[in-house]
Short mmCIF file of C-alpha atoms in Angstrom, two decimals:
data_model
loop_
_atom_site.label_atom_id
_atom_site.label_comp_id
_atom_site.label_asym_id
_atom_site.label_seq_id
_atom_site.Cartn_x
_atom_site.Cartn_y
_atom_site.Cartn_z
CA MET A 4 0.00 0.00 0.00
CA SER A 5 1.58 3.27 -1.08
CA ASN A 6 1.40 6.41 1.02
CA GLY A 7 2.87 9.85 1.37
CA PHE A 8 5.90 8.83 3.41
CA GLY A 9 7.99 7.31 0.62
CA PHE A 10 7.86 3.74 1.88
CA SER A 11 5.36 0.93 2.36
CA PHE A 12 3.48 -0.28 5.41
CA PRO A 13 1.64 -3.54 5.78
CA ASN A 14 -2.11 -3.53 6.20
CA ASP A 15 -3.23 -2.14 9.56
CA GLY A 16 -4.69 -5.55 10.36
CA ARG A 17 -7.59 -4.02 12.23
CA ASP A 18 -9.71 -7.13 11.73
CA ASP A 19 -7.11 -9.76 12.47
CA ASP A 20 -4.69 -8.30 15.00
CA ARG A 21 -6.76 -9.76 17.81
CA GLU A 22 -5.86 -13.26 16.70
CA GLY A 23 -3.67 -15.02 19.17
CA ARG A 24 -4.10 -12.34 21.83
CA GLY A 25 -6.86 -14.09 23.71
CA GLY A 26 -9.41 -11.41 22.82
CA ASP A 27 -9.43 -7.76 23.74
CA SER A 28 -6.59 -7.08 26.16
CA ARG A 29 -8.80 -4.83 28.23
CA ASP A 30 -10.81 -7.85 29.35
CA ASN A 31 -7.75 -9.09 31.20
CA GLN A 32 -6.94 -5.95 33.12
CA GLY A 33 -7.90 -5.82 36.75
CA GLY A 34 -9.88 -2.86 37.94
CA GLN A 35 -11.16 -2.02 34.46
CA GLY A 36 -14.62 -3.36 35.03
CA GLY A 37 -14.35 -6.25 32.59
CA GLU A 38 -15.41 -9.79 33.34
CA GLY A 39 -11.89 -10.89 34.17
CA GLY A 40 -10.86 -8.12 36.51
CA GLY A 41 -13.91 -6.41 37.96
CA PRO A 42 -14.63 -5.87 41.61
CA ASN A 43 -16.98 -8.89 41.71
CA ASN A 44 -14.15 -11.31 40.99
CA PRO A 45 -12.45 -12.20 44.30
CA PHE A 46 -9.59 -13.86 42.41
CA ALA A 47 -8.78 -10.78 40.28
CA ALA A 48 -5.99 -9.72 42.61
CA PHE A 49 -4.22 -12.98 41.82
CA GLY A 50 -4.46 -12.48 38.09
CA PHE A 51 -7.36 -14.91 37.51
CA GLY A 52 -10.10 -14.15 35.01
CA GLY A 53 -13.69 -15.07 35.61
CA GLN A 54 -14.67 -16.29 32.17
CA GLY A 55 -13.85 -19.98 32.54
CA GLY A 56 -16.06 -20.83 35.49
CA LEU A 57 -15.21 -22.32 38.88
CA GLY A 58 -13.34 -25.28 37.42
CA ASP A 59 -10.89 -23.05 35.61
CA ILE A 60 -10.43 -20.88 38.69
CA LEU A 61 -9.63 -23.89 40.88
CA ASN A 62 -7.27 -25.26 38.23
CA GLN A 63 -5.42 -21.93 38.05
CA PHE A 64 -5.38 -21.70 41.83
CA GLY A 65 -3.74 -25.12 42.03
CA GLN A 66 -1.15 -24.08 39.46
CA MET A 67 -0.45 -20.95 41.46
CA LEU A 68 0.10 -22.91 44.68
CA SER A 69 2.44 -25.25 42.84
CA GLY A 70 4.34 -22.28 41.50
CA VAL A 71 4.56 -20.72 44.96
CA GLY A 72 6.14 -23.88 46.33
CA ASN A 73 8.63 -24.13 43.51
CA SER A 74 9.53 -20.45 43.74
CA MET A 75 10.07 -20.54 47.50
CA ASN A 76 12.34 -23.55 47.14
CA ALA A 77 14.26 -21.92 44.30
CA GLN A 78 14.96 -18.59 45.99
CA PRO A 79 15.89 -19.12 49.65
CA GLY A 80 17.17 -15.85 51.08
CA GLY A 81 17.07 -14.22 47.65
CA ASP A 82 15.62 -10.93 46.46
CA ALA A 83 12.95 -9.08 48.38
CA VAL A 84 10.69 -9.78 45.38
CA ASN A 85 10.29 -13.22 43.86
CA PHE A 86 10.85 -12.25 40.24
CA ASP A 87 10.26 -15.80 39.00
CA MET A 88 6.76 -15.59 40.42
CA ALA A 89 6.34 -12.10 38.96
CA ALA A 90 7.26 -13.30 35.48
CA ARG A 91 4.93 -16.32 35.79
CA VAL A 92 1.94 -14.23 36.88
CA ALA A 93 2.67 -11.58 34.24
CA ARG A 94 2.73 -14.17 31.44
CA GLN A 95 -0.57 -15.54 32.69
CA ARG A 96 -2.04 -12.04 32.55
CA ILE A 97 -0.73 -11.53 29.01
CA GLY A 98 -2.01 -14.84 27.70
CA GLN A 99 -1.14 -15.77 24.14
CA ALA A 100 0.41 -12.62 22.70
CA LYS A 101 0.23 -12.08 18.97
CA SER A 102 3.57 -12.92 17.36
CA VAL A 103 5.58 -10.21 15.62
CA SER A 104 5.28 -10.50 11.85
CA ALA A 105 7.85 -9.60 9.22
CA GLY A 106 5.55 -6.76 8.17
CA ASP A 107 5.50 -5.40 11.72
CA SER A 108 9.30 -5.44 11.89
CA LYS A 109 9.62 -3.70 8.53
CA ALA A 110 7.10 -1.01 9.48
CA VAL A 111 8.96 -0.27 12.72
CA GLU A 112 12.35 -0.20 11.03
CA GLU A 113 11.24 2.15 8.26
CA SER A 114 9.31 4.39 10.66
CA VAL A 115 12.31 4.87 12.95
CA LYS A 116 14.66 5.58 10.03
CA LEU A 117 12.27 8.16 8.64
CA VAL A 118 11.56 10.01 11.88
CA ASP A 119 15.27 10.15 12.72
CA LEU A 120 15.78 12.18 9.55
CA TRP A 121 13.01 14.54 10.60
CA LEU A 122 14.24 14.79 14.20
CA ASP A 123 17.66 15.91 12.94
CA GLU A 124 16.00 19.22 12.02
CA ALA A 125 14.36 19.66 15.45
CA THR A 126 17.22 18.85 17.84
CA THR A 127 21.00 18.99 17.95
CA LEU A 128 21.17 15.68 19.83
CA PRO A 129 22.23 13.07 17.24
CA ALA A 130 20.29 9.94 16.41
CA ALA A 131 20.79 7.10 18.87
CA ASP A 132 22.90 4.15 17.89
CA ALA A 133 19.96 1.84 18.56
CA ALA A 134 18.44 -0.97 16.52
CA PRO A 135 14.70 -0.62 15.69
CA LYS A 136 12.80 -3.61 17.10
CA ALA A 137 9.17 -4.71 16.90
CA TRP A 138 8.03 -6.29 20.18
CA ASN A 139 4.91 -7.98 21.42
CA ALA A 140 3.80 -7.99 25.06
CA GLU A 141 5.87 -11.07 25.93
CA LEU A 142 9.05 -9.55 24.50
CA TRP A 143 8.35 -6.31 26.35
CA LEU A 144 8.09 -8.24 29.62
CA GLU A 145 11.25 -10.25 28.99
CA GLN A 146 13.38 -7.34 27.80
CA THR A 147 12.32 -4.80 30.43
CA MET A 148 12.44 -7.10 33.47
CA PRO A 149 16.12 -6.35 34.32
CA MET A 150 15.37 -2.64 34.75
CA TRP A 151 12.18 -3.31 36.70
CA LYS A 152 14.29 -5.40 39.07
CA ARG A 153 16.61 -2.44 39.62
CA LEU A 154 13.67 -0.16 40.33
CA VAL A 155 11.53 -2.51 42.43
CA ASN A 156 14.03 -4.41 44.56
CA PRO A 157 15.38 -1.49 46.67
CA VAL A 158 11.84 -0.36 47.44
CA ALA A 159 10.82 -3.89 48.49
CA GLU A 160 13.97 -4.33 50.60
CA HIS A 161 13.37 -1.16 52.56
CA MET A 162 9.64 -1.90 52.81
CA ASN A 163 10.43 -5.17 54.58
CA ARG A 164 12.78 -3.35 56.90
CA ALA A 165 10.20 -0.67 57.63
CA GLN A 166 7.59 -3.32 58.45
CA LEU A 167 9.94 -4.94 60.95
CA ASP A 168 10.66 -1.56 62.52
CA THR A 169 6.96 -1.06 63.27
CA MET A 170 6.76 -4.33 65.21
CA PRO A 171 7.31 -4.31 68.99
CA GLU A 172 10.68 -5.62 70.10
CA GLU A 173 9.05 -8.61 71.83
CA ALA A 174 7.30 -9.63 68.61
CA ARG A 175 10.56 -9.47 66.65
CA GLU A 176 12.26 -11.68 69.22
CA MET A 177 9.41 -14.21 69.17
CA MET A 178 9.66 -14.50 65.38
CA GLY A 179 13.24 -15.76 65.69
CA PRO A 180 13.87 -18.50 63.12
CA MET A 181 10.55 -17.75 61.39
CA ALA A 182 11.97 -14.49 60.03
CA GLY A 183 13.45 -16.24 57.00
CA MET A 184 10.16 -17.92 56.18
CA MET A 185 8.31 -14.64 56.56
CA ARG A 186 10.78 -13.02 54.19
CA GLN A 187 10.16 -15.70 51.56
CA MET A 188 6.40 -15.39 51.92
CA ASN A 189 6.63 -11.62 51.54
CA SER A 190 8.85 -12.14 48.50
CA VAL A 191 6.25 -14.39 46.87
CA GLN A 192 3.40 -12.02 47.74
CA MET A 193 5.24 -9.04 46.28
CA GLY A 194 6.19 -11.10 43.23
CA MET A 195 2.52 -11.86 42.59
CA LYS A 196 1.60 -8.20 42.93
CA LEU A 197 4.44 -7.14 40.61
CA GLY A 198 3.51 -9.78 38.04
CA HIS A 199 -0.09 -8.61 38.03
CA ALA A 200 1.00 -5.02 37.40
CA LEU A 201 3.60 -5.89 34.74
CA GLY A 202 1.16 -8.15 32.91
CA ASP A 203 -1.31 -5.28 32.61
CA LEU A 204 1.40 -2.80 31.65
CA ALA A 205 2.75 -5.12 28.94
CA GLN A 206 -0.65 -4.98 27.23
CA GLN A 207 -0.71 -1.17 27.35
CA ALA A 208 2.90 -0.23 26.56
CA LEU A 209 3.53 1.21 23.10
CA THR A 210 7.32 1.50 23.24
CA GLY A 211 10.31 0.44 25.29
CA THR A 212 10.45 3.73 27.20
CA ASP A 213 6.85 4.83 27.59
CA PHE A 214 6.36 8.06 29.55
CA GLY A 215 10.06 8.67 30.05
CA LEU A 216 10.75 5.41 31.92
CA PRO A 217 13.96 3.92 30.43
CA VAL A 218 13.12 0.27 31.06
CA ALA A 219 14.23 -1.07 27.65
CA PRO A 220 17.82 -2.27 27.20
CA ARG A 221 20.34 0.21 25.89
CA GLY A 222 20.77 0.17 22.11
CA VAL A 223 17.15 -0.75 21.28
CA THR A 224 14.37 1.43 19.88
CA ALA A 225 11.36 -0.78 20.53
CA ILE A 226 7.79 -0.35 19.28
CA LEU A 227 4.83 -2.67 20.04
CA PRO A 228 2.79 -2.63 16.79
CA ALA A 229 -0.16 -4.66 18.13
CA ASN A 230 -0.62 -2.29 21.06
CA VAL A 231 -0.20 0.72 18.78
CA ALA A 232 -2.92 -0.63 16.49
CA GLU A 233 -5.17 -1.13 19.50
CA ILE A 234 -5.02 2.50 20.64
CA GLY A 235 -5.31 3.73 17.06
CA ARG A 236 -8.74 2.16 16.55
CA GLY A 237 -10.80 5.05 17.83
CA LEU A 238 -8.65 7.90 16.52
CA GLU A 239 -9.89 7.98 12.91
CA VAL A 240 -6.27 8.43 11.83
CA PRO A 241 -4.42 6.28 9.28
CA GLY A 242 -2.55 3.49 11.03
CA GLN A 243 0.78 4.43 9.44
CA GLU A 244 0.54 7.96 10.86
CA VAL A 245 -0.09 6.56 14.34
CA ILE A 246 2.96 4.31 14.24
CA VAL A 247 5.14 7.11 12.80
CA HIS A 248 4.08 9.40 15.65
CA VAL A 249 4.85 6.74 18.27
CA ALA A 250 8.19 5.98 16.57
CA ALA A 251 9.10 9.68 16.65
CA ARG A 252 8.47 9.87 20.38
CA GLU A 253 10.53 6.77 21.05
CA ALA A 254 13.40 7.86 18.79
CA ALA A 255 13.47 11.26 20.53
CA ARG A 256 13.66 9.62 23.95
CA GLN A 257 16.46 7.35 22.78
CA ARG A 258 18.49 10.42 21.77
CA LEU A 259 18.14 11.73 25.30
CA PHE A 260 18.89 8.45 27.08
CA GLN A 261 21.94 7.69 24.93
CA HIS A 262 23.51 11.14 24.62
CA VAL A 263 22.73 12.35 28.15
CA PRO A 264 24.76 9.70 29.98
CA TRP A 265 23.76 10.72 33.50
CA LEU A 266 20.00 10.68 32.85
CA VAL A 267 19.12 7.00 33.35
CA GLU A 268 21.19 6.68 36.51
CA ARG A 269 19.65 9.87 37.85
CA LEU A 270 16.18 8.35 37.54
CA VAL A 271 17.28 5.12 39.23
CA SER A 272 19.10 6.93 42.05
CA ALA A 273 15.98 8.98 42.81
CA VAL A 274 14.07 5.71 43.32
CA GLU A 275 16.85 4.32 45.52
CA GLU A 276 16.94 7.51 47.58
CA TYR A 277 13.19 7.37 48.09
CA ALA A 278 13.43 3.72 49.12
CA ALA A 279 16.19 4.37 51.64
CA GLY A 280 13.85 6.66 53.60
CA LEU A 281 10.76 4.43 53.60
CA GLU A 282 8.72 4.43 56.79
CA ILE A 283 5.35 3.00 57.75
CA ASP A 284 2.91 5.03 59.84
CA THR A 285 0.29 3.07 61.81
CA SER A 286 -0.58 5.83 64.30
CA HIS A 287 -4.02 6.39 62.76
CA ILE A 288 -4.85 2.68 63.18
CA GLU A 289 -3.76 2.76 66.83
CA GLU A 290 -5.90 5.85 67.41
CA ILE A 291 -8.96 4.14 65.91
CA ALA A 292 -8.33 1.06 68.06
CA ARG A 293 -8.12 3.16 71.23
CA GLY A 294 -11.39 4.85 70.35
CA LEU A 295 -13.30 1.59 70.00
CA ASN A 296 -13.50 0.89 73.77
CA LEU A 297 -14.89 -2.64 73.40
CA GLU A 298 -14.72 -3.35 77.13
CA SER A 299 -18.43 -2.69 77.69
CA GLY A 300 -19.30 -6.27 76.72
CA ASP A 301 -22.54 -5.17 75.04
CA PRO A 302 -22.72 -7.17 71.75
CA ARG A 303 -24.97 -4.60 70.08
CA GLU A 304 -22.65 -1.72 70.97
CA ILE A 305 -19.63 -3.68 69.80
CA GLN A 306 -21.37 -4.52 66.54
CA GLU A 307 -22.24 -0.87 65.94
CA LYS A 308 -18.65 0.27 66.57
CA LEU A 309 -17.27 -2.38 64.27
CA ALA A 310 -19.80 -1.38 61.61
CA ASN A 311 -18.55 2.20 61.86
CA LEU A 312 -15.11 0.99 60.81
CA GLN A 313 -16.39 0.21 57.30
CA GLY A 314 -15.57 3.72 56.10
CA GLU A 315 -12.21 3.96 57.85
CA ASP A 316 -8.86 3.53 56.16
CA LEU A 317 -7.17 0.77 58.16
CA SER A 318 -4.20 0.28 55.85
CA PRO A 319 -0.75 1.40 56.99
CA ARG A 320 0.42 4.65 55.45
CA VAL A 321 3.69 4.35 53.57
CA GLY A 322 5.87 7.39 53.16
CA SER A 323 9.49 8.38 52.84
CA ARG A 324 11.67 10.72 54.83
CA ASN A 325 13.29 11.60 51.50
CA ALA A 326 10.28 13.36 49.98
CA THR A 327 12.55 15.54 47.86
CA ALA A 328 13.55 12.43 45.90
CA THR A 329 10.00 12.05 44.62
CA GLU A 330 9.87 15.72 43.71
CA ARG A 331 13.06 15.39 41.68
CA LEU A 332 11.69 12.26 40.02
CA GLU A 333 8.44 14.00 39.10
CA THR A 334 10.28 17.01 37.70
CA LEU A 335 12.74 14.89 35.72
CA LEU A 336 9.98 12.78 34.17
CA ALA A 337 8.11 15.96 33.23
CA LEU A 338 11.23 17.50 31.65
CA VAL A 339 11.91 14.36 29.58
CA GLU A 340 8.37 14.06 28.25
CA GLY A 341 7.97 17.82 27.81
CA TRP A 342 11.15 17.97 25.72
CA VAL A 343 9.91 15.02 23.65
CA ASP A 344 6.56 16.78 23.10
CA VAL A 345 8.28 19.89 21.74
CA VAL A 346 10.84 18.12 19.56
CA VAL A 347 8.31 15.72 18.05
CA ALA A 348 5.84 18.55 17.37
CA GLU A 349 8.55 20.50 15.51
CA ALA A 350 9.68 17.43 13.56
CA LEU A 351 6.20 16.30 12.45
CA ALA A 352 4.37 19.63 12.14
CA ASP A 353 4.56 20.00 8.34
CA ARG A 354 4.85 16.30 7.55
CA ILE A 355 2.03 14.44 9.33
CA PRO A 356 -1.44 15.95 8.81
CA SER A 357 -2.75 14.41 12.01
CA ALA A 358 0.24 15.44 14.19
CA PRO A 359 -1.77 17.86 16.42
CA GLN A 360 -4.57 15.30 16.83
CA LEU A 361 -2.10 12.55 17.74
CA ALA A 362 -0.29 14.82 20.21
CA GLU A 363 -3.56 15.58 21.96
CA ALA A 364 -4.51 11.90 21.97
CA TRP A 365 -1.18 11.10 23.61
CA ALA A 366 -1.79 13.77 26.26
CA ARG A 367 -5.24 12.28 27.00
CA ARG A 368 -3.74 8.80 27.28
CA ARG A 369 -1.12 10.11 29.65
CA ALA A 370 -3.78 11.78 31.78
CA THR A 371 -6.44 9.06 31.85
CA GLY A 372 -5.03 5.67 30.92
CA GLY A 373 -1.29 5.17 31.05
CA SER A 374 1.22 7.37 32.79
CA ALA A 375 4.55 7.35 34.55
CA GLU A 376 3.01 7.94 37.96
CA GLN A 377 0.60 5.02 37.51
CA ALA A 378 3.44 2.75 36.45
CA PHE A 379 5.50 3.76 39.48
CA ALA A 380 2.53 3.33 41.81
CA ASN A 381 1.48 -0.08 40.45
CA VAL A 382 4.88 -1.57 39.65
CA VAL A 383 7.52 0.16 41.76
CA GLY A 384 5.26 1.13 44.66
CA ILE A 385 6.00 4.87 44.69
CA GLU A 386 3.11 7.32 44.73
CA LEU A 387 3.98 10.23 42.44
CA ALA A 388 2.03 13.32 41.60
CA ALA A 389 1.22 13.62 37.91
CA PRO A 390 4.33 14.98 36.16
CA ARG A 391 3.62 18.48 34.84
CA VAL A 392 4.38 17.63 31.24
CA ARG A 393 2.37 20.47 29.70
CA GLU A 394 4.20 23.03 31.85
CA ALA A 395 7.54 21.43 30.98
CA ALA A 396 6.72 21.46 27.26
CA GLU A 397 5.80 25.14 27.45
CA LEU A 398 9.10 25.85 29.21
CA TRP A 399 11.16 24.03 26.54
CA ARG A 400 9.19 25.79 23.80
CA ARG A 401 9.90 29.22 25.26
CA VAL A 402 13.54 28.34 25.88
CA GLY A 403 13.94 27.37 22.23
CA ASN A 404 12.37 30.61 21.08
CA ALA A 405 14.59 32.65 23.41
CA VAL A 406 18.03 31.08 22.97
CA GLY A 407 17.68 28.66 20.04
CA THR A 408 17.66 24.89 19.62
CA LYS A 409 21.38 24.39 20.28
CA ARG A 410 21.39 26.24 23.58
CA ARG A 411 18.12 24.56 24.59
CA ASP A 412 19.57 21.09 24.10
CA GLU A 413 22.82 22.02 25.85
CA VAL A 414 20.81 22.34 29.06
CA TRP A 415 20.96 18.52 29.22
CA ASN A 416 24.77 18.60 29.45
CA HIS A 417 24.69 18.45 33.24
CA PRO A 418 21.93 17.81 35.80
CA ASP A 419 22.74 21.09 37.56
CA PHE A 420 21.79 22.97 34.38
CA LEU A 421 18.24 21.58 34.31
CA PRO A 422 15.15 23.59 35.25
CA THR A 423 13.74 22.96 38.72
CA GLY A 424 10.15 22.39 39.76
CA GLU A 425 9.85 26.11 40.51
CA HIS A 426 10.97 26.93 36.97
CA LEU A 427 8.00 24.97 35.59
CA GLU A 428 5.82 27.59 37.24
CA ASN A 429 8.08 30.47 36.22
CA PRO A 430 9.80 29.73 32.87
CA ALA A 431 10.91 33.36 32.51
CA ALA A 432 13.23 33.01 35.53
CA PHE A 433 14.97 30.03 33.94
CA ILE A 434 15.24 31.77 30.58
CA ASP A 435 16.86 34.74 32.32
CA THR A 436 19.60 32.46 33.66
CA LEU A 437 20.27 31.17 30.13
CA LEU A 438 20.37 34.70 28.72
CA ASP A 439 22.80 35.76 31.46
CA ASP A 440 24.97 32.74 30.69
CA SER A 441 24.86 33.61 27.00
CA THR A 442 25.94 37.21 27.74
CA ASP A 443 28.80 35.97 29.91
CA ALA A 444 29.81 33.52 27.20
CA ASP A 445 29.83 36.32 24.60
CA LEU A 446 32.02 38.49 26.84
CA ASP A 447 34.38 35.60 27.46
CA ALA A 448 34.66 35.05 23.72
CA GLU A 449 35.41 38.76 23.14
CA PHE A 450 38.08 38.77 25.84
CA ALA A 451 39.65 35.64 24.40
CA LYS A 452 39.68 37.24 20.94
CA LEU A 453 41.29 40.42 22.31
CA GLU A 454 43.96 38.43 24.17
CA GLU A 455 44.77 36.54 20.99
CA GLU A 456 45.15 39.82 19.06
CA LEU A 457 47.42 41.26 21.75
CA ARG A 458 49.65 38.20 21.71
CA ALA A 459 49.89 38.42 17.92
CA ASN A 460 50.73 42.15 18.00
CA PRO A 461 52.63 43.09 21.20
CA ASP A 462 52.95 46.74 20.07
CA LEU A 463 49.28 47.20 20.92
CA THR A 464 50.11 46.83 24.63
CA ARG A 465 52.52 49.82 24.83
CA GLU A 466 50.93 52.72 26.68
CA ASP A 467 52.17 55.82 28.53
CA GLY A 468 51.77 55.81 32.26
CA ASP A 469 49.43 58.80 32.14
CA GLY A 470 47.19 57.12 29.57
CA GLU A 471 47.65 59.87 26.96
CA ASP A 472 48.49 59.36 23.28
CA ASP A 473 51.72 57.48 22.66
CA GLY A 474 52.72 59.46 19.56
CA ARG A 475 54.60 62.69 18.99
CA GLU A 476 53.12 65.59 17.09
CA ASP A 477 55.16 64.58 14.04
CA GLY A 478 53.68 61.09 14.14
CA THR A 479 56.92 59.30 15.08
CA GLU A 480 56.95 56.72 17.84
CA LEU A 481 58.32 57.54 21.26
#
């Protein structure tokens, strides 16, 4: 099928791309209200759908128990999260993912090559030395798991420690040799929760670094064509334009992650810093317990007080002493995605008719369906405020207008050069710092030029002590 981009795409496959995926992926996502994950399914938290009846549920439950036993035997004293269990549960959530076709791979490869040419005109950061890859949900899970381990494990480790710290000293002593078993059980439980979240995310992810999270391996620009086709169904936009837009976003992120060497580690270190300060607050639960006063012995009164607890939040409150780490993480994610918004808009503006529509669709998806803060909350366990991507994009746009593309992109040269959270509210203050730096740089260049001229012509340095003219009236030198 020919099109206006100078290369060929396979058919969108709107009628057949559900084959092999086990139906609409949304039916398998917990909390979405579908048959498999709605609030009426008591097994939804374990990743079990409700479509196969009680027999299927019991069969899956038996498989899960078998897997728990195998995983506990395989990882004595291992990670704080049982990642074998996580992978098993995630694959169960994914089901039979549609395989990647040769047409999918070709479409991804040609899209990335094309958008890299366009991005060259919108940023001074060079194209990433990364191979374009077409993934399905299973490949996404397999390839991104190493980075999820880096992000999740420190949080889980410190969560276990924080839980122990909340226990009375007598209780910790009584646990004694059971502490190892409790650790393994917690590891399995957290592995199941992680697998549930990753299985859902694998069916929603469009690229290897959705929403500024660099979870894909270095050197890979990954697109998930089946998931891209799924979100493109209701947009009334040609399928090739959708995949080109997604490829442009991913290629732009890859330029940042490869040519800003400190960026990935900065994101990871913010998670580790948050984890190091984890603490669990149960004071509100203790206060509610003290207020119950169940010593009256009156069954009716006791029943009424217990009934009043239905609206109370009895879950421990998890926080971190290092709250600034989350603020830095939120700001950094916003700056990454805001920069991508601006660069992609400039690159596609005159080339893709639906570019504004696709940009707005991406913003809606980020706000309502898939987002960095949701991924961190569900997978990593960190509650983030929504990154202020629109404010960050406006800041980058104004910076580019004020000092140009080259100076805008040079801001990424060092983390200390980046805008802060306050600058997102006041872009003019950040632009002023860049303009001051530019003035200083111009003066430094002029001084350097003058020094070079003086070294080349020493006669220019000869002056009288009183500062008057160094020549006689007849024009001869002194």
